Short mmCIF file of C-alpha atoms in Angstrom, two decimals:
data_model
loop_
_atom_site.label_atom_id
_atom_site.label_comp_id
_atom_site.label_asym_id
_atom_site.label_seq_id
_atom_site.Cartn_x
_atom_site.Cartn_y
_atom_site.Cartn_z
CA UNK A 1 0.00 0.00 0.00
CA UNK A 2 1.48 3.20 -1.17
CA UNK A 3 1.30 5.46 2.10
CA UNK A 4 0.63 9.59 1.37
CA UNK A 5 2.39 12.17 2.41
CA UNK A 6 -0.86 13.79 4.71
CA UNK A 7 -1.38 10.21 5.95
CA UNK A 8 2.13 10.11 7.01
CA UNK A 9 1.89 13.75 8.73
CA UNK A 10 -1.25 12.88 10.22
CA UNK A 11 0.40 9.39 11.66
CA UNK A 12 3.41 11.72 13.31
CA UNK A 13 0.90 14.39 14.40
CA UNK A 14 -1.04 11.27 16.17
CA UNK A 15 2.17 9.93 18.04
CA UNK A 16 2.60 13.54 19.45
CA UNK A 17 -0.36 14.23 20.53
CA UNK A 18 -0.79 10.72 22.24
CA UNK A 19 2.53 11.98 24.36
CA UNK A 20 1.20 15.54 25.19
CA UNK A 21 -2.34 13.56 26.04
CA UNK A 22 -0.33 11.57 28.81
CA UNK A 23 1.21 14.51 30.33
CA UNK A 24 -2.37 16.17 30.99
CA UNK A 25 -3.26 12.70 32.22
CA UNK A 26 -0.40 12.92 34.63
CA UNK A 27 -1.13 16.22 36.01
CA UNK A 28 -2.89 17.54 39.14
CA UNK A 29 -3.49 20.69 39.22
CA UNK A 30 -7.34 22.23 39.11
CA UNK A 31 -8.35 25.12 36.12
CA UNK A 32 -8.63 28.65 37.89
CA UNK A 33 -11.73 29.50 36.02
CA UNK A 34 -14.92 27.87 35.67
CA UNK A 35 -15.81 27.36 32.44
CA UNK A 36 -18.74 29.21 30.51
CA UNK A 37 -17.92 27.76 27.22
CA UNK A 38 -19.81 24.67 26.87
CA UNK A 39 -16.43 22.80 28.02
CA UNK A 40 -18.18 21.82 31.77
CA UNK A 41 -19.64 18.48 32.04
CA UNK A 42 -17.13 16.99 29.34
CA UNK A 43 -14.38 14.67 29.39
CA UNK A 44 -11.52 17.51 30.89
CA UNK A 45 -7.87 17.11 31.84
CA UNK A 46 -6.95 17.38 35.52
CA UNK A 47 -4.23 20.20 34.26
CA UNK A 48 -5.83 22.20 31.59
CA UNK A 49 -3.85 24.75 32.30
CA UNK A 50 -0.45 23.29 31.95
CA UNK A 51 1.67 23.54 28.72
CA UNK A 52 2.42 21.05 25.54
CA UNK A 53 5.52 19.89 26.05
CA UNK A 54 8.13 18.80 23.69
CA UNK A 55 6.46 20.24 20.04
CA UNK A 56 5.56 23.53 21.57
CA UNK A 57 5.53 25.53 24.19
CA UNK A 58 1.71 26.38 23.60
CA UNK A 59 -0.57 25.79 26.52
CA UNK A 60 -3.18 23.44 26.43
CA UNK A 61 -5.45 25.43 28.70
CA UNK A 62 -8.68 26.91 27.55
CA UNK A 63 -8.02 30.76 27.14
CA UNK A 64 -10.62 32.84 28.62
CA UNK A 65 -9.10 36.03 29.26
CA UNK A 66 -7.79 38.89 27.10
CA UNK A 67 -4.23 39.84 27.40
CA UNK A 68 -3.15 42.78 28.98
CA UNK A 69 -1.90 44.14 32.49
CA UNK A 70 -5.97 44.54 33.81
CA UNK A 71 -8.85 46.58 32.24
CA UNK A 72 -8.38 44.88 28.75
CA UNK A 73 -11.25 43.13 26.58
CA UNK A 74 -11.33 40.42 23.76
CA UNK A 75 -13.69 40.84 20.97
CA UNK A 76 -14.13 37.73 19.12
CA UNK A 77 -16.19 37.02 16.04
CA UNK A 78 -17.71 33.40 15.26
CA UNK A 79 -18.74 30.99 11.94
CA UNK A 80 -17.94 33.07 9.43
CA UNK A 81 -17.04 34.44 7.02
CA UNK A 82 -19.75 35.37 5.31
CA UNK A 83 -20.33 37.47 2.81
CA UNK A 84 -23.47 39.51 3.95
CA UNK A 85 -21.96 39.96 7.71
CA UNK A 86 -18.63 39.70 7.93
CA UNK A 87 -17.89 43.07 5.64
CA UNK A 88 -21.13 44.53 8.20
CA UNK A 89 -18.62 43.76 11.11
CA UNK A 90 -15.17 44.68 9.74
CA UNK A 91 -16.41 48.12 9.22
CA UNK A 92 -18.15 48.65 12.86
CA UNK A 93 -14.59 47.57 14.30
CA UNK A 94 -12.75 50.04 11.68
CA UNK A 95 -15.16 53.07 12.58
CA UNK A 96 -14.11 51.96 16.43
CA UNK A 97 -10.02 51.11 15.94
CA UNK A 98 -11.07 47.45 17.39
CA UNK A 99 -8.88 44.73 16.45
CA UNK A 100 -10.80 41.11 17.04
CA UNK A 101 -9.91 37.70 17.01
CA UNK A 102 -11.98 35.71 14.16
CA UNK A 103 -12.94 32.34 14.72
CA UNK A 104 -13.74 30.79 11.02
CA UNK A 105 -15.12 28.06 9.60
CA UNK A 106 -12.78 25.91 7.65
CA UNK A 107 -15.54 25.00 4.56
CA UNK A 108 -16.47 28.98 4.87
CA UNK A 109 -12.74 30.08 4.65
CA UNK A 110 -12.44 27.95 1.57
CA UNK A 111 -15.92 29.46 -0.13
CA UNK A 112 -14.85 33.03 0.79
CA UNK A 113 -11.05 33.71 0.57
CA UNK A 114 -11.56 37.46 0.33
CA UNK A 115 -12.99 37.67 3.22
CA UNK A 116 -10.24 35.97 4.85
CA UNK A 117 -7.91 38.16 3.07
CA UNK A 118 -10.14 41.11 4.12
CA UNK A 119 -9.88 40.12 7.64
CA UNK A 120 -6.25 40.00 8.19
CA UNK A 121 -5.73 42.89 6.23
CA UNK A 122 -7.14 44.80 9.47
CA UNK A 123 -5.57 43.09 11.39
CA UNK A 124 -7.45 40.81 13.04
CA UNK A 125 -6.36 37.56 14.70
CA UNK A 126 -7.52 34.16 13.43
CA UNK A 127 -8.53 31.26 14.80
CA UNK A 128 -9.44 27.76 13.40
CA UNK A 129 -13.01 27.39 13.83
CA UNK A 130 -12.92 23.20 12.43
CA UNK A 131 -14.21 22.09 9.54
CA UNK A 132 -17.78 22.56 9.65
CA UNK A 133 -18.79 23.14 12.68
CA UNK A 134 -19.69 19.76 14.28
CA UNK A 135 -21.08 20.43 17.68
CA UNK A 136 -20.50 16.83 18.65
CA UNK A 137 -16.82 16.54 18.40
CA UNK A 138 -16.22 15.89 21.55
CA UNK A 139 -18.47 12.31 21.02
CA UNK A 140 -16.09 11.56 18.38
CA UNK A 141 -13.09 9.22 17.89
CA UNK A 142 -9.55 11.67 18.40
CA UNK A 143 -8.27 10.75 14.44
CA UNK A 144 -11.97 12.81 13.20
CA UNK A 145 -11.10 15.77 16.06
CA UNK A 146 -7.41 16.21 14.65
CA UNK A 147 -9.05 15.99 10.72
CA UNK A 148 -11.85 18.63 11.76
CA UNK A 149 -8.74 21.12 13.70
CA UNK A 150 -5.87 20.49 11.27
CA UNK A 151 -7.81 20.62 8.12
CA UNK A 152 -10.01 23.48 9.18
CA UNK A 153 -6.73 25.15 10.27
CA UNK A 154 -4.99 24.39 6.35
CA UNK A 155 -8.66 25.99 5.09
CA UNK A 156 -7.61 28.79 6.59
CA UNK A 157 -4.19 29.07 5.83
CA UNK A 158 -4.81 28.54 2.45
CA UNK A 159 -6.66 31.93 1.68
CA UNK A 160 -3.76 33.98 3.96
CA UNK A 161 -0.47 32.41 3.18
CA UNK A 162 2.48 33.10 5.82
CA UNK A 163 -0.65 34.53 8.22
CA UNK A 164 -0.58 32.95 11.51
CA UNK A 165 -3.70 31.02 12.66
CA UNK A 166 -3.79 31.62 16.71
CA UNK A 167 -6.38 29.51 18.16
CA UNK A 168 -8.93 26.68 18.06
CA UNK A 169 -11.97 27.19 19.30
CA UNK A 170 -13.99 24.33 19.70
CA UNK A 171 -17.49 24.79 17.95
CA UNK A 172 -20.06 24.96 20.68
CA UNK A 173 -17.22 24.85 23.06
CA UNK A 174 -17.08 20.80 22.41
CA UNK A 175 -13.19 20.57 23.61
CA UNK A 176 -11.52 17.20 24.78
CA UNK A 177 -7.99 16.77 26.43
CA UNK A 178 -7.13 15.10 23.45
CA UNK A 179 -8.58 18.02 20.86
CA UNK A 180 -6.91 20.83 22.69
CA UNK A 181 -3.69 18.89 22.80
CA UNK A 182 -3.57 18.57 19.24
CA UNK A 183 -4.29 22.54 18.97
CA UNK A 184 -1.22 22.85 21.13
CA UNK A 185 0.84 21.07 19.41
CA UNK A 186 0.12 22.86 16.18
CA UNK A 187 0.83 26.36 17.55
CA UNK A 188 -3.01 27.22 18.36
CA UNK A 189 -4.11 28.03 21.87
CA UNK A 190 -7.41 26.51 22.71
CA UNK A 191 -9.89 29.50 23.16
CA UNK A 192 -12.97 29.90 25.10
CA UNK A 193 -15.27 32.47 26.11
CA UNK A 194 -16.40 34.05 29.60
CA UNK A 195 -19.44 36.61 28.32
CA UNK A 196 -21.85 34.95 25.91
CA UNK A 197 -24.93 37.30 24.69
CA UNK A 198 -26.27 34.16 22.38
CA UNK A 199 -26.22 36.57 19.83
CA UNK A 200 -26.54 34.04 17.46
CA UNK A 201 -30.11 32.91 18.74
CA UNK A 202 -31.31 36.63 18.17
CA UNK A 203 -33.17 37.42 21.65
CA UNK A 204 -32.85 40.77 20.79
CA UNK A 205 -30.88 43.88 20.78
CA UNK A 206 -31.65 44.74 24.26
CA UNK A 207 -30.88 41.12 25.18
CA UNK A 208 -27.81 41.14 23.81
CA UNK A 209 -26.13 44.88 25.29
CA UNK A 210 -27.55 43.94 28.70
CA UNK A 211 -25.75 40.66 28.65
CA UNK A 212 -22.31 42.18 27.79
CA UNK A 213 -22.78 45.72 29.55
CA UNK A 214 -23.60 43.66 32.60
CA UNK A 215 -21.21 43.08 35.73
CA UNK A 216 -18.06 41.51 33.11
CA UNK A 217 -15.32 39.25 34.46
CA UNK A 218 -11.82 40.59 34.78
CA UNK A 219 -10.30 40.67 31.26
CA UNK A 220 -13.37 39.15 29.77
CA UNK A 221 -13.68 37.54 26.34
CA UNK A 222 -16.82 38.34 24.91
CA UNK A 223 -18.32 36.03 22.08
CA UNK A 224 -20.09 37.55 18.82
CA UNK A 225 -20.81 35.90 15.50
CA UNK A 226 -21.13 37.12 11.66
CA UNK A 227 -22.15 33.65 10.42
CA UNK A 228 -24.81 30.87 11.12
CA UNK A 229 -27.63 33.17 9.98
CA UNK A 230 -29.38 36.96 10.07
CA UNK A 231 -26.55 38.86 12.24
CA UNK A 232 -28.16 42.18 12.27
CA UNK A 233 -28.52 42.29 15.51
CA UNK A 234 -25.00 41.49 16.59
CA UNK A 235 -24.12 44.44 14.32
CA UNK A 236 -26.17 46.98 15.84
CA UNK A 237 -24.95 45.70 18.94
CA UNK A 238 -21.60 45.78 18.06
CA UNK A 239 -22.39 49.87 17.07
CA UNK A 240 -23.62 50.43 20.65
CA UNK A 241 -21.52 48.41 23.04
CA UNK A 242 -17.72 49.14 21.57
CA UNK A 243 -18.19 53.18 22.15
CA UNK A 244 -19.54 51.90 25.61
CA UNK A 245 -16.33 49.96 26.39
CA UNK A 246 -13.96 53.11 24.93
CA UNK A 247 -15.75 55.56 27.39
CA UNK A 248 -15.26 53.41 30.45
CA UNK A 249 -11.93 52.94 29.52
CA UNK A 250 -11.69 49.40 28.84
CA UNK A 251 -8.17 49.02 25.90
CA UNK A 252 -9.63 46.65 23.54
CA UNK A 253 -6.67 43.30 22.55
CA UNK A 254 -6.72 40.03 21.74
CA UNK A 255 -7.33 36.84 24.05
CA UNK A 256 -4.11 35.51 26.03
CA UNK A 257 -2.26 33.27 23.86
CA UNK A 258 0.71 31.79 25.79
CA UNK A 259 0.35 32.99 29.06
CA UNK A 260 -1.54 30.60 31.56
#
């Protein structure tokens, strides 16, 4: 049997991750943030907030705060691109000097390239989004987790040669030891969430600003989408809500990458 060159990658990728996977096993420590990203209630490391070892000095902890020395804020930007929202968004950040972190959709990514051009042309951060978006991830076997993050992540890369992709996020927040180890060890820091306005159910435009103008975590990551459906409500919420963060003087950045 003639063996290809991906199969071969993926085979090496596989015997990494199994190590890093054994070394969260191994540790003790507990996370020193509950999580708010769908993550509770799943299988979990005891240590998800130590570091890959070996391939990258990544950690395999879920990010869930913005970087910065205290009254910082993450903007992040879900399921796209798409072509409707996505150009709806860009501009509401440019007319506010926001940079966000973009969490895309592999088969999305491929269908819109501009877009992904478009978006690191501001620059914005990316992150790996998987594939297509499989909610159930988590329920499946670790070889279709590392094809959903690693080809989601070449999807990406694809349309933005030489651009960095930053994170995974997990879709619905579906991470496993074994999925954010293989993030890790492919330069990506797993990335969660601590303010969710379900703007992507559309309760409203009240809903939404009373959600994220409510009592925020320290150095909160707040979730927003431009894909999955009618997103003019995250727009005009967007409008309202980053003028309200300037004028309390929150500094808008990206979400902690490789600090713990």
């Amino acid at each position: 049997m003639v063996v290809t060159s991906s199969s071969a990658r993926r085979r090496s990728r596989v015997s990494t991750v199994a190590a890093v996977v054994l070394g969260l096993v191994a540790a003790v420590a507990a996370p020193a943030l509950a999580a708010t990203d769908g993550s509770s209630g799943r299988s979990t490391a005891s240590n998800p907030e130590g570091s890959a070892e070996g391939a990258t000095r990544m950690p395999l902890g879920i990010s869930r705060l913005a970087q910065g020395p205290g009254h910082d804020i993450a903007i992040t930007i879900d399921d796209g691109p798409d072509p409707r929202w996505t150009p709806q968004v860009l501009q509401v950040l440019r007319e506010n000097h926001v940079k966000a972190t973009f969490c895309m959709i592999g088969t999305r990514a491929q269908e819109y390239p501009d877009l992904v051009r478009a978006v690191a042309a501001d620059g914005h951060r990316l992150c790996d989004h998987s594939v297509d978006h499989d909610v159930t991830m988590d329920h499946k076997p670790v070889a279709y987790q590392e094809q959903q993050i690693l080809d989601g992540k070449a999807m990406i890369e694809k349309a933005v040669p030489g651009v960095a992709v930053n994170y995974y996020r997990a879709p619905g927040g579906a991470f496993t030891p074994e999925s954010r180890a293989i993030a890790a060890a492919n330069g990506m820091r797993p990335l969660g969430w601590s303010v969710d306005p379900k703007d992507w159910s559309r309760p409203g435009l009240p809903a939404i600003v009373s959600v994220v103008e409510g009592a925020l975590p320290q150095q909160p990551t707040v979730l927003f989408h431009d894909g999955g459906g009618d997103r003019s409500e995250t727009v005009a919420a967007l409008k309202e809500y980053l003028p309200w963060l300037t004028a309390r003087g929150y500094t808008m950045t990206f979400p902690a990458l490789t600090t713990r």
